[in-house]
Amino acid sequence: MIHNALLCTTDRLIPYRNLALEEYLMDTVPEGTCILYLWRNQNTVVIGRNQNCWKECRVKELEADGGHLVRRLSGGGAVFHDLGNLNFTFLVRKEDYDVSRQLDVILRAVSACGIEAEKSGRNDITVDGRKFSGNAFYFSGKSAYHHGTILIDVDKEKAGRYLSVSAEKIRSKGVDSVRSRIANLNEFCPGLTVNDMKRELSKAFGQVYGTEPKIISPDSVDERRVEELRLKFSNPDWIYGVQMPFSCEFSRRFSWGGVGIGLRVQGGVIAGVQVDSDAMDEEFIRRIPPCLTGCPFSSEEAVKRLRTEFSGESEERSQYEADIERLLTQQQF
């Protein structure tokens, strides 16, 4: 049960450090506490844990313009951040994780600005059917976080230029471009600023959790540990991933996300597996490569491996696994 609300803000704009602080806060959140972390990145594309950066982002163009590419811990799709976007993260122990309550903070803050928003699908918040907030989730050890964007005055032209979203995904959202799908809140509340939203979020946070938020002092943060995590997030192997030559590749978009699978085969055995996905359940995707590595190069044998790996899982994961089964079976290898 939450009885303590803590607020953490930072003026630093480099994504590697900001994601490092986010992970540090998750690892150290006390029992009975919810931390609201507010942060911004400058000219950054953030990709989901299991995404292929070369397919999701025009990397060379972004970096030529002095931008940053970073990979987060959570699943989901790629997003563009600039100083017109405010990021939020709710960090709690797993027993206190409550997406509805956490989203209520965002909806209340936006409502206080005279904007009536609503949750849409699994991970978006919209106004008039247009997305201003995408959300993602991560669980580790005893803790969890829920984070997302709040687009206030984002450069949508840059977002469209740097994000290379597949045509199939765009069609699945019923729009014709990234720019037409997203909205800035200052379109509905002229003059709205990031500082205005920070203030309203702090108020709403206290109202929803029934206690005045206390500010986390910078002196209480273990900067040595944060620096260790920053080095992880800025490591090129983490950001770009390790690419391997594939013997075969195939992909499909399902209702829960797109999946691309690459197999490297040696001597009739699957010697390497890479799975790219914008699925929200990042752990499900991460379990597929070790499950299939070492398997005979046979659709039937691969399906057997998957069924064993995910036997007894939740109904939702069983559906994911069934979809991957059909994808493998259709390849007839």
Tab-separated table of N, CA and C in Angstrom, residues 177-311:
chain	number	residue	atom	x	y	z
A	177	SER	N	0.421	8.916	-41.593
A	177	SER	CA	1.790	9.306	-41.274
A	177	SER	C	1.952	9.444	-39.770
A	178	VAL	N	3.217	9.463	-39.317
A	178	VAL	CA	3.505	9.707	-37.903
A	178	VAL	C	2.972	11.069	-37.491
A	179	ARG	N	3.189	12.083	-38.326
A	179	ARG	CA	2.798	13.447	-37.976
A	179	ARG	C	1.298	13.590	-37.785
A	180	SER	N	0.512	12.883	-38.597
A	180	SER	CA	-0.942	13.024	-38.484
A	180	SER	C	-1.502	12.270	-37.293
A	181	ARG	N	-0.744	11.310	-36.772
A	181	ARG	CA	-1.240	10.510	-35.657
A	181	ARG	C	-1.034	11.199	-34.317
A	182	ILE	N	0.037	12.001	-34.169
A	182	ILE	CA	0.360	12.585	-32.872
A	182	ILE	C	-0.160	14.012	-32.765
A	183	ALA	N	-0.316	14.466	-31.513
A	183	ALA	CA	-0.803	15.813	-31.260
A	183	ALA	C	-0.020	16.432	-30.113
A	184	ASN	N	0.194	17.725	-30.184
A	184	ASN	CA	0.755	18.482	-29.073
A	184	ASN	C	-0.374	19.061	-28.231
A	185	LEU	N	-0.201	19.045	-26.925
A	185	LEU	CA	-1.253	19.552	-26.047
A	185	LEU	C	-1.467	21.053	-26.201
A	186	ASN	N	-0.448	21.791	-26.643
A	186	ASN	CA	-0.671	23.229	-26.822
A	186	ASN	C	-1.565	23.548	-28.011
A	187	GLU	N	-1.902	22.511	-28.802
A	187	GLU	CA	-2.913	22.700	-29.850
A	187	GLU	C	-4.305	22.845	-29.233
A	188	PHE	N	-4.486	22.261	-28.052
A	188	PHE	CA	-5.782	22.277	-27.366
A	188	PHE	C	-5.805	23.278	-26.215
A	189	CYS	N	-4.606	23.654	-25.757
A	189	CYS	CA	-4.487	24.658	-24.698
A	189	CYS	C	-3.357	25.609	-25.092
A	190	PRO	N	-3.653	26.613	-25.904
A	190	PRO	CA	-2.609	27.531	-26.382
A	190	PRO	C	-1.832	28.162	-25.231
A	191	GLY	N	-0.509	28.201	-25.396
A	191	GLY	CA	0.344	28.791	-24.371
A	191	GLY	C	0.814	27.821	-23.310
A	192	LEU	N	0.316	26.579	-23.336
A	192	LEU	CA	0.724	25.578	-22.353
A	192	LEU	C	2.225	25.316	-22.474
A	193	THR	N	2.919	25.262	-21.335
A	193	THR	CA	4.363	25.025	-21.320
A	193	THR	C	4.690	23.746	-20.563
A	194	VAL	N	5.919	23.304	-20.720
A	194	VAL	CA	6.393	22.131	-19.983
A	194	VAL	C	6.341	22.396	-18.481
A	195	ASN	N	6.728	23.585	-18.057
A	195	ASN	CA	6.685	23.907	-16.623
A	195	ASN	C	5.264	23.892	-16.086
A	196	ASP	N	4.294	24.345	-16.890
A	196	ASP	CA	2.884	24.256	-16.485
A	196	ASP	C	2.510	22.803	-16.222
A	197	MET	N	2.910	21.917	-17.137
A	197	MET	CA	2.559	20.505	-16.996
A	197	MET	C	3.256	19.884	-15.789
A	198	LYS	N	4.501	20.240	-15.545
A	198	LYS	CA	5.197	19.740	-14.351
A	198	LYS	C	4.427	20.110	-13.083
A	199	ARG	N	3.984	21.351	-13.026
A	199	ARG	CA	3.257	21.831	-11.853
A	199	ARG	C	1.945	21.059	-11.677
A	200	GLU	N	1.211	20.862	-12.763
A	200	GLU	CA	-0.065	20.148	-12.662
A	200	GLU	C	0.139	18.671	-12.332
A	201	LEU	N	1.199	18.079	-12.844
A	201	LEU	CA	1.483	16.674	-12.525
A	201	LEU	C	1.804	16.502	-11.050
A	202	SER	N	2.563	17.427	-10.491
A	202	SER	CA	2.898	17.352	-9.066
A	202	SER	C	1.635	17.447	-8.215
A	203	LYS	N	0.731	18.362	-8.575
A	203	LYS	CA	-0.537	18.498	-7.844
A	203	LYS	C	-1.364	17.223	-7.956
A	204	ALA	N	-1.516	16.733	-9.187
A	204	ALA	CA	-2.335	15.536	-9.410
A	204	ALA	C	-1.748	14.322	-8.710
A	205	PHE	N	-0.441	14.218	-8.685
A	205	PHE	CA	0.242	13.118	-8.013
A	205	PHE	C	-0.142	13.083	-6.532
A	206	GLY	N	-0.115	14.236	-5.885
A	206	GLY	CA	-0.497	14.311	-4.481
A	206	GLY	C	-1.969	13.998	-4.266
A	207	GLN	N	-2.823	14.455	-5.183
A	207	GLN	CA	-4.262	14.200	-5.046
A	207	GLN	C	-4.586	12.722	-5.186
A	208	VAL	N	-4.016	12.073	-6.184
A	208	VAL	CA	-4.321	10.666	-6.441
A	208	VAL	C	-3.799	9.768	-5.329
A	209	TYR	N	-2.610	10.084	-4.807
A	209	TYR	CA	-2.011	9.225	-3.778
A	209	TYR	C	-2.280	9.713	-2.358
A	210	GLY	N	-3.002	10.830	-2.219
A	210	GLY	CA	-3.460	11.279	-0.908
A	210	GLY	C	-2.373	11.737	0.034
A	211	THR	N	-1.265	12.225	-0.510
A	211	THR	CA	-0.187	12.713	0.347
A	211	THR	C	0.649	13.721	-0.422
A	212	GLU	N	1.177	14.699	0.259
A	212	GLU	CA	1.988	15.717	-0.388
A	212	GLU	C	3.320	15.117	-0.839
A	213	PRO	N	3.650	15.205	-2.122
A	213	PRO	CA	4.919	14.628	-2.589
A	213	PRO	C	6.124	15.323	-1.961
A	214	LYS	N	7.095	14.528	-1.580
A	214	LYS	CA	8.359	15.052	-1.066
A	214	LYS	C	9.402	15.015	-2.184
A	215	ILE	N	10.241	16.027	-2.226
A	215	ILE	CA	11.255	16.126	-3.269
A	215	ILE	C	12.451	15.251	-2.916
A	216	ILE	N	12.910	14.443	-3.872
A	216	ILE	CA	14.117	13.646	-3.667
A	216	ILE	C	15.330	14.552	-3.817
A	217	SER	N	16.138	14.592	-2.790
A	217	SER	CA	17.330	15.426	-2.812
A	217	SER	C	18.401	14.790	-3.701
A	218	PRO	N	19.071	15.603	-4.536
A	218	PRO	CA	20.166	15.054	-5.351
A	218	PRO	C	21.256	14.405	-4.509
A	219	ASP	N	21.416	14.871	-3.269
A	219	ASP	CA	22.448	14.315	-2.388
A	219	ASP	C	22.151	12.877	-1.982
A	220	SER	N	20.878	12.458	-2.111
A	220	SER	CA	20.504	11.101	-1.700
A	220	SER	C	20.732	10.074	-2.804
A	221	VAL	N	21.127	10.525	-3.986
A	221	VAL	CA	21.341	9.639	-5.128
A	221	VAL	C	22.798	9.178	-5.166
A	222	ASP	N	23.012	7.891	-5.339
A	222	ASP	CA	24.351	7.321	-5.450
A	222	ASP	C	24.858	7.558	-6.876
A	223	GLU	N	25.604	8.643	-7.065
A	223	GLU	CA	26.042	9.027	-8.401
A	223	GLU	C	27.002	8.018	-9.014
A	224	ARG	N	27.743	7.300	-8.179
A	224	ARG	CA	28.652	6.290	-8.713
A	224	ARG	C	27.869	5.177	-9.396
A	225	ARG	N	26.762	4.745	-8.770
A	225	ARG	CA	25.922	3.717	-9.377
A	225	ARG	C	25.227	4.250	-10.624
A	226	VAL	N	24.766	5.490	-10.583
A	226	VAL	CA	24.122	6.085	-11.760
A	226	VAL	C	25.109	6.153	-12.924
A	227	GLU	N	26.359	6.475	-12.639
A	227	GLU	CA	27.369	6.546	-13.690
A	227	GLU	C	27.619	5.165	-14.297
A	228	GLU	N	27.626	4.131	-13.478
A	228	GLU	CA	27.777	2.765	-14.005
A	228	GLU	C	26.648	2.435	-14.975
A	229	LEU	N	25.430	2.823	-14.615
A	229	LEU	CA	24.281	2.566	-15.477
A	229	LEU	C	24.324	3.431	-16.733
A	230	ARG	N	24.827	4.667	-16.604
A	230	ARG	CA	24.951	5.542	-17.779
A	230	ARG	C	25.881	4.909	-18.813
A	231	LEU	N	26.965	4.316	-18.344
A	231	LEU	CA	27.902	3.669	-19.264
A	231	LEU	C	27.226	2.516	-20.000
A	232	LYS	N	26.317	1.806	-19.318
A	232	LYS	CA	25.580	0.727	-19.980
A	232	LYS	C	24.693	1.278	-21.091
A	233	PHE	N	23.926	2.321	-20.787
A	233	PHE	CA	22.987	2.863	-21.775
A	233	PHE	C	23.694	3.551	-22.939
A	234	SER	N	24.937	4.016	-22.739
A	234	SER	CA	25.667	4.680	-23.819
A	234	SER	C	26.582	3.737	-24.576
A	235	ASN	N	26.620	2.458	-24.177
A	235	ASN	CA	27.455	1.468	-24.853
A	235	ASN	C	26.880	1.159	-26.243
A	236	PRO	N	27.684	1.280	-27.309
A	236	PRO	CA	27.172	1.016	-28.659
A	236	PRO	C	26.567	-0.386	-28.820
A	237	ASP	N	27.117	-1.389	-28.135
A	237	ASP	CA	26.552	-2.740	-28.235
A	237	ASP	C	25.117	-2.766	-27.720
A	238	TRP	N	24.840	-2.009	-26.662
A	238	TRP	CA	23.483	-1.926	-26.113
A	238	TRP	C	22.574	-1.151	-27.067
A	239	ILE	N	23.071	-0.033	-27.581
A	239	ILE	CA	22.244	0.845	-28.408
A	239	ILE	C	21.901	0.203	-29.753
A	240	TYR	N	22.938	-0.271	-30.455
A	240	TYR	CA	22.746	-0.733	-31.826
A	240	TYR	C	22.454	-2.224	-31.929
A	241	GLY	N	22.820	-2.972	-30.897
A	241	GLY	CA	22.630	-4.417	-30.951
A	241	GLY	C	23.713	-5.071	-31.783
A	242	VAL	N	23.816	-6.375	-31.650
A	242	VAL	CA	24.799	-7.139	-32.405
A	242	VAL	C	24.099	-7.770	-33.608
A	243	GLN	N	24.454	-7.341	-34.798
A	243	GLN	CA	23.826	-7.853	-36.007
A	243	GLN	C	24.547	-9.115	-36.489
A	244	MET	N	23.802	-10.102	-36.933
A	244	MET	CA	24.385	-11.347	-37.424
A	244	MET	C	23.834	-11.664	-38.807
A	245	PRO	N	24.624	-12.384	-39.623
A	245	PRO	CA	24.108	-12.803	-40.935
A	245	PRO	C	23.081	-13.910	-40.755
A	246	PHE	N	21.926	-13.786	-41.409
A	246	PHE	CA	20.850	-14.751	-41.230
A	246	PHE	C	20.741	-15.687	-42.444
A	247	SER	N	20.357	-16.916	-42.143
A	247	SER	CA	20.059	-17.879	-43.204
A	247	SER	C	18.642	-17.664	-43.726
A	248	CYS	N	17.765	-17.188	-42.839
A	248	CYS	CA	16.391	-16.872	-43.256
A	248	CYS	C	15.810	-15.832	-42.320
A	249	GLU	N	14.914	-15.016	-42.841
A	249	GLU	CA	14.242	-13.979	-42.064
A	249	GLU	C	12.772	-13.933	-42.454
A	250	PHE	N	11.922	-13.652	-41.498
A	250	PHE	CA	10.496	-13.504	-41.779
A	250	PHE	C	9.870	-12.611	-40.713
A	251	SER	N	8.738	-12.023	-41.033
A	251	SER	CA	8.107	-11.081	-40.108
A	251	SER	C	6.599	-11.076	-40.287
A	252	ARG	N	5.919	-10.544	-39.288
A	252	ARG	CA	4.462	-10.437	-39.327
A	252	ARG	C	4.029	-9.416	-38.272
A	253	ARG	N	2.964	-8.677	-38.560
A	253	ARG	CA	2.380	-7.790	-37.553
A	253	ARG	C	1.118	-8.437	-37.009
A	254	PHE	N	1.074	-8.560	-35.677
A	254	PHE	CA	-0.091	-9.099	-34.987
A	254	PHE	C	-0.815	-7.963	-34.267
A	255	SER	N	-1.938	-8.263	-33.663
A	255	SER	CA	-2.695	-7.228	-32.950
A	255	SER	C	-1.908	-6.658	-31.780
A	256	TRP	N	-0.975	-7.441	-31.227
A	256	TRP	CA	-0.206	-7.026	-30.054
A	256	TRP	C	1.169	-6.469	-30.403
A	257	GLY	N	1.536	-6.444	-31.698
A	257	GLY	CA	2.820	-5.879	-32.090
A	257	GLY	C	3.427	-6.575	-33.287
A	258	GLY	N	4.416	-5.929	-33.878
A	258	GLY	CA	5.123	-6.532	-34.994
A	258	GLY	C	6.284	-7.381	-34.509
A	259	VAL	N	6.586	-8.452	-35.254
A	259	VAL	CA	7.680	-9.358	-34.897
A	259	VAL	C	8.484	-9.680	-36.146
A	260	GLY	N	9.809	-9.569	-36.042
A	260	GLY	CA	10.711	-9.997	-37.094
A	260	GLY	C	11.680	-11.016	-36.524
A	261	ILE	N	11.815	-12.158	-37.173
A	261	ILE	CA	12.677	-13.232	-36.672
A	261	ILE	C	13.746	-13.538	-37.715
A	262	GLY	N	15.002	-13.554	-37.268
A	262	GLY	CA	16.109	-13.942	-38.122
A	262	GLY	C	16.791	-15.166	-37.533
A	263	LEU	N	17.042	-16.184	-38.376
A	263	LEU	CA	17.674	-17.428	-37.927
A	263	LEU	C	18.992	-17.627	-38.666
A	264	ARG	N	20.031	-17.950	-37.909
A	264	ARG	CA	21.318	-18.333	-38.513
A	264	ARG	C	21.468	-19.835	-38.311
A	265	VAL	N	21.625	-20.554	-39.400
A	265	VAL	CA	21.628	-22.023	-39.363
A	265	VAL	C	23.018	-22.559	-39.703
A	266	GLN	N	23.484	-23.512	-38.911
A	266	GLN	CA	24.757	-24.195	-39.159
A	266	GLN	C	24.566	-25.690	-38.945
A	267	GLY	N	24.902	-26.489	-39.964
A	267	GLY	CA	24.819	-27.938	-39.820
A	267	GLY	C	23.431	-28.436	-39.458
A	268	GLY	N	22.405	-27.795	-39.994
A	268	GLY	CA	21.041	-28.236	-39.719
A	268	GLY	C	20.507	-27.854	-38.355
A	269	VAL	N	21.242	-26.980	-37.642
A	269	VAL	CA	20.829	-26.548	-36.300
A	269	VAL	C	20.731	-25.022	-36.267
A	270	ILE	N	19.750	-24.493	-35.540
A	270	ILE	CA	19.615	-23.048	-35.382
A	270	ILE	C	20.706	-22.581	-34.414
A	271	ALA	N	21.717	-21.903	-34.964
A	271	ALA	CA	22.875	-21.499	-34.165
A	271	ALA	C	22.743	-20.082	-33.607
A	272	GLY	N	21.869	-19.294	-34.172
A	272	GLY	CA	21.677	-17.923	-33.703
A	272	GLY	C	20.286	-17.438	-34.021
A	273	VAL	N	19.718	-16.647	-33.114
A	273	VAL	CA	18.356	-16.134	-33.288
A	273	VAL	C	18.320	-14.665	-32.901
A	274	GLN	N	17.676	-13.865	-33.719
A	274	GLN	CA	17.413	-12.473	-33.356
A	274	GLN	C	15.931	-12.204	-33.559
A	275	VAL	N	15.300	-11.636	-32.536
A	275	VAL	CA	13.883	-11.302	-32.625
A	275	VAL	C	13.728	-9.809	-32.383
A	276	ASP	N	13.224	-9.091	-33.370
A	276	ASP	CA	12.944	-7.662	-33.249
A	276	ASP	C	11.448	-7.476	-33.071
A	277	SER	N	11.064	-6.604	-32.148
A	277	SER	CA	9.627	-6.425	-31.916
A	277	SER	C	9.351	-5.136	-31.171
A	278	ASP	N	8.172	-4.563	-31.446
A	278	ASP	CA	7.692	-3.426	-30.657
A	278	ASP	C	6.611	-3.868	-29.677
A	279	ALA	N	6.531	-5.171	-29.408
A	279	ALA	CA	5.555	-5.682	-28.442
A	279	ALA	C	5.819	-5.092	-27.066
A	280	MET	N	4.757	-4.820	-26.328
A	280	MET	CA	4.902	-4.250	-24.994
A	280	MET	C	5.523	-5.236	-24.009
A	281	ASP	N	5.251	-6.520	-24.192
A	281	ASP	CA	5.781	-7.549	-23.291
A	281	ASP	C	7.212	-7.878	-23.711
A	282	GLU	N	8.166	-7.071	-23.244
A	282	GLU	CA	9.551	-7.241	-23.687
A	282	GLU	C	10.155	-8.552	-23.190
A	283	GLU	N	9.695	-9.051	-22.035
A	283	GLU	CA	10.258	-10.297	-21.515
A	283	GLU	C	9.882	-11.486	-22.401
A	284	PHE	N	8.644	-11.519	-22.874
A	284	PHE	CA	8.213	-12.603	-23.763
A	284	PHE	C	9.126	-12.675	-24.988
A	285	ILE	N	9.403	-11.535	-25.588
A	285	ILE	CA	10.258	-11.498	-26.779
A	285	ILE	C	11.675	-11.949	-26.443
A	286	ARG	N	12.209	-11.508	-25.312
A	286	ARG	CA	13.591	-11.852	-24.943
A	286	ARG	C	13.769	-13.342	-24.670
A	287	ARG	N	12.694	-14.042	-24.349
A	287	ARG	CA	12.810	-15.474	-24.049
A	287	ARG	C	12.831	-16.351	-25.300
A	288	ILE	N	12.465	-15.791	-26.451
A	288	ILE	CA	12.410	-16.601	-27.669
A	288	ILE	C	13.794	-17.016	-28.172
A	289	PRO	N	14.787	-16.106	-28.291
A	289	PRO	CA	16.085	-16.533	-28.833
A	289	PRO	C	16.750	-17.682	-28.081
A	290	PRO	N	16.875	-17.622	-26.737
A	290	PRO	CA	17.499	-18.766	-26.069
A	290	PRO	C	16.681	-20.044	-26.180
A	291	CYS	N	15.358	-19.901	-26.325
A	291	CYS	CA	14.486	-21.066	-26.472
A	291	CYS	C	14.767	-21.801	-27.787
A	292	LEU	N	15.006	-21.051	-28.866
A	292	LEU	CA	15.180	-21.663	-30.183
A	292	LEU	C	16.636	-21.965	-30.531
A	293	THR	N	17.572	-21.339	-29.847
A	293	THR	CA	18.986	-21.587	-30.139
A	293	THR	C	19.350	-23.037	-29.786
A	294	GLY	N	19.975	-23.722	-30.741
A	294	GLY	CA	20.330	-25.124	-30.550
A	294	GLY	C	19.268	-26.094	-31.022
A	295	CYS	N	18.140	-25.559	-31.462
A	295	CYS	CA	17.040	-26.400	-31.946
A	295	CYS	C	17.341	-26.870	-33.371
A	296	PRO	N	16.970	-28.099	-33.724
A	296	PRO	CA	17.087	-28.519	-35.124
A	296	PRO	C	16.341	-27.537	-36.026
A	297	PHE	N	16.861	-27.321	-37.233
A	297	PHE	CA	16.239	-26.378	-38.154
A	297	PHE	C	14.990	-27.006	-38.760
A	298	SER	N	13.925	-26.945	-37.990
A	298	SER	CA	12.653	-27.568	-38.351
A	298	SER	C	11.535	-26.770	-37.709
A	299	SER	N	10.562	-26.358	-38.524
A	299	SER	CA	9.415	-25.626	-37.974
A	299	SER	C	8.747	-26.416	-36.861
A	300	GLU	N	8.588	-27.710	-37.079
A	300	GLU	CA	7.916	-28.554	-36.098
A	300	GLU	C	8.665	-28.586	-34.784
A	301	GLU	N	10.003	-28.728	-34.853
A	301	GLU	CA	10.802	-28.770	-33.630
A	301	GLU	C	10.817	-27.413	-32.933
A	302	ALA	N	10.842	-26.334	-33.717
A	302	ALA	CA	10.826	-24.991	-33.137
A	302	ALA	C	9.524	-24.745	-32.376
A	303	VAL	N	8.412	-25.189	-32.957
A	303	VAL	CA	7.112	-25.031	-32.304
A	303	VAL	C	7.074	-25.812	-30.999
A	304	LYS	N	7.622	-27.022	-31.005
A	304	LYS	CA	7.661	-27.822	-29.779
A	304	LYS	C	8.435	-27.101	-28.675
A	305	ARG	N	9.560	-26.492	-29.066
A	305	ARG	CA	10.362	-25.749	-28.091
A	305	ARG	C	9.558	-24.599	-27.484
A	306	LEU	N	8.864	-23.862	-28.337
A	306	LEU	CA	8.066	-22.734	-27.856
A	306	LEU	C	6.956	-23.192	-26.918
A	307	ARG	N	6.270	-24.260	-27.270
A	307	ARG	CA	5.171	-24.758	-26.428
A	307	ARG	C	5.679	-25.152	-25.051
A	308	THR	N	6.850	-25.775	-25.008
A	308	THR	CA	7.431	-26.165	-23.722
A	308	THR	C	7.830	-24.938	-22.909
A	309	GLU	N	8.453	-23.981	-23.574
A	309	GLU	CA	8.934	-22.777	-22.893
A	309	GLU	C	7.795	-21.976	-22.263
A	310	PHE	N	6.676	-21.864	-22.974
A	310	PHE	CA	5.602	-20.991	-22.502
A	310	PHE	C	4.391	-21.761	-21.965
A	311	SER	N	4.575	-23.025	-21.679
A	311	SER	CA	3.500	-23.818	-21.084
A	311	SER	C	3.130	-23.257	-19.712
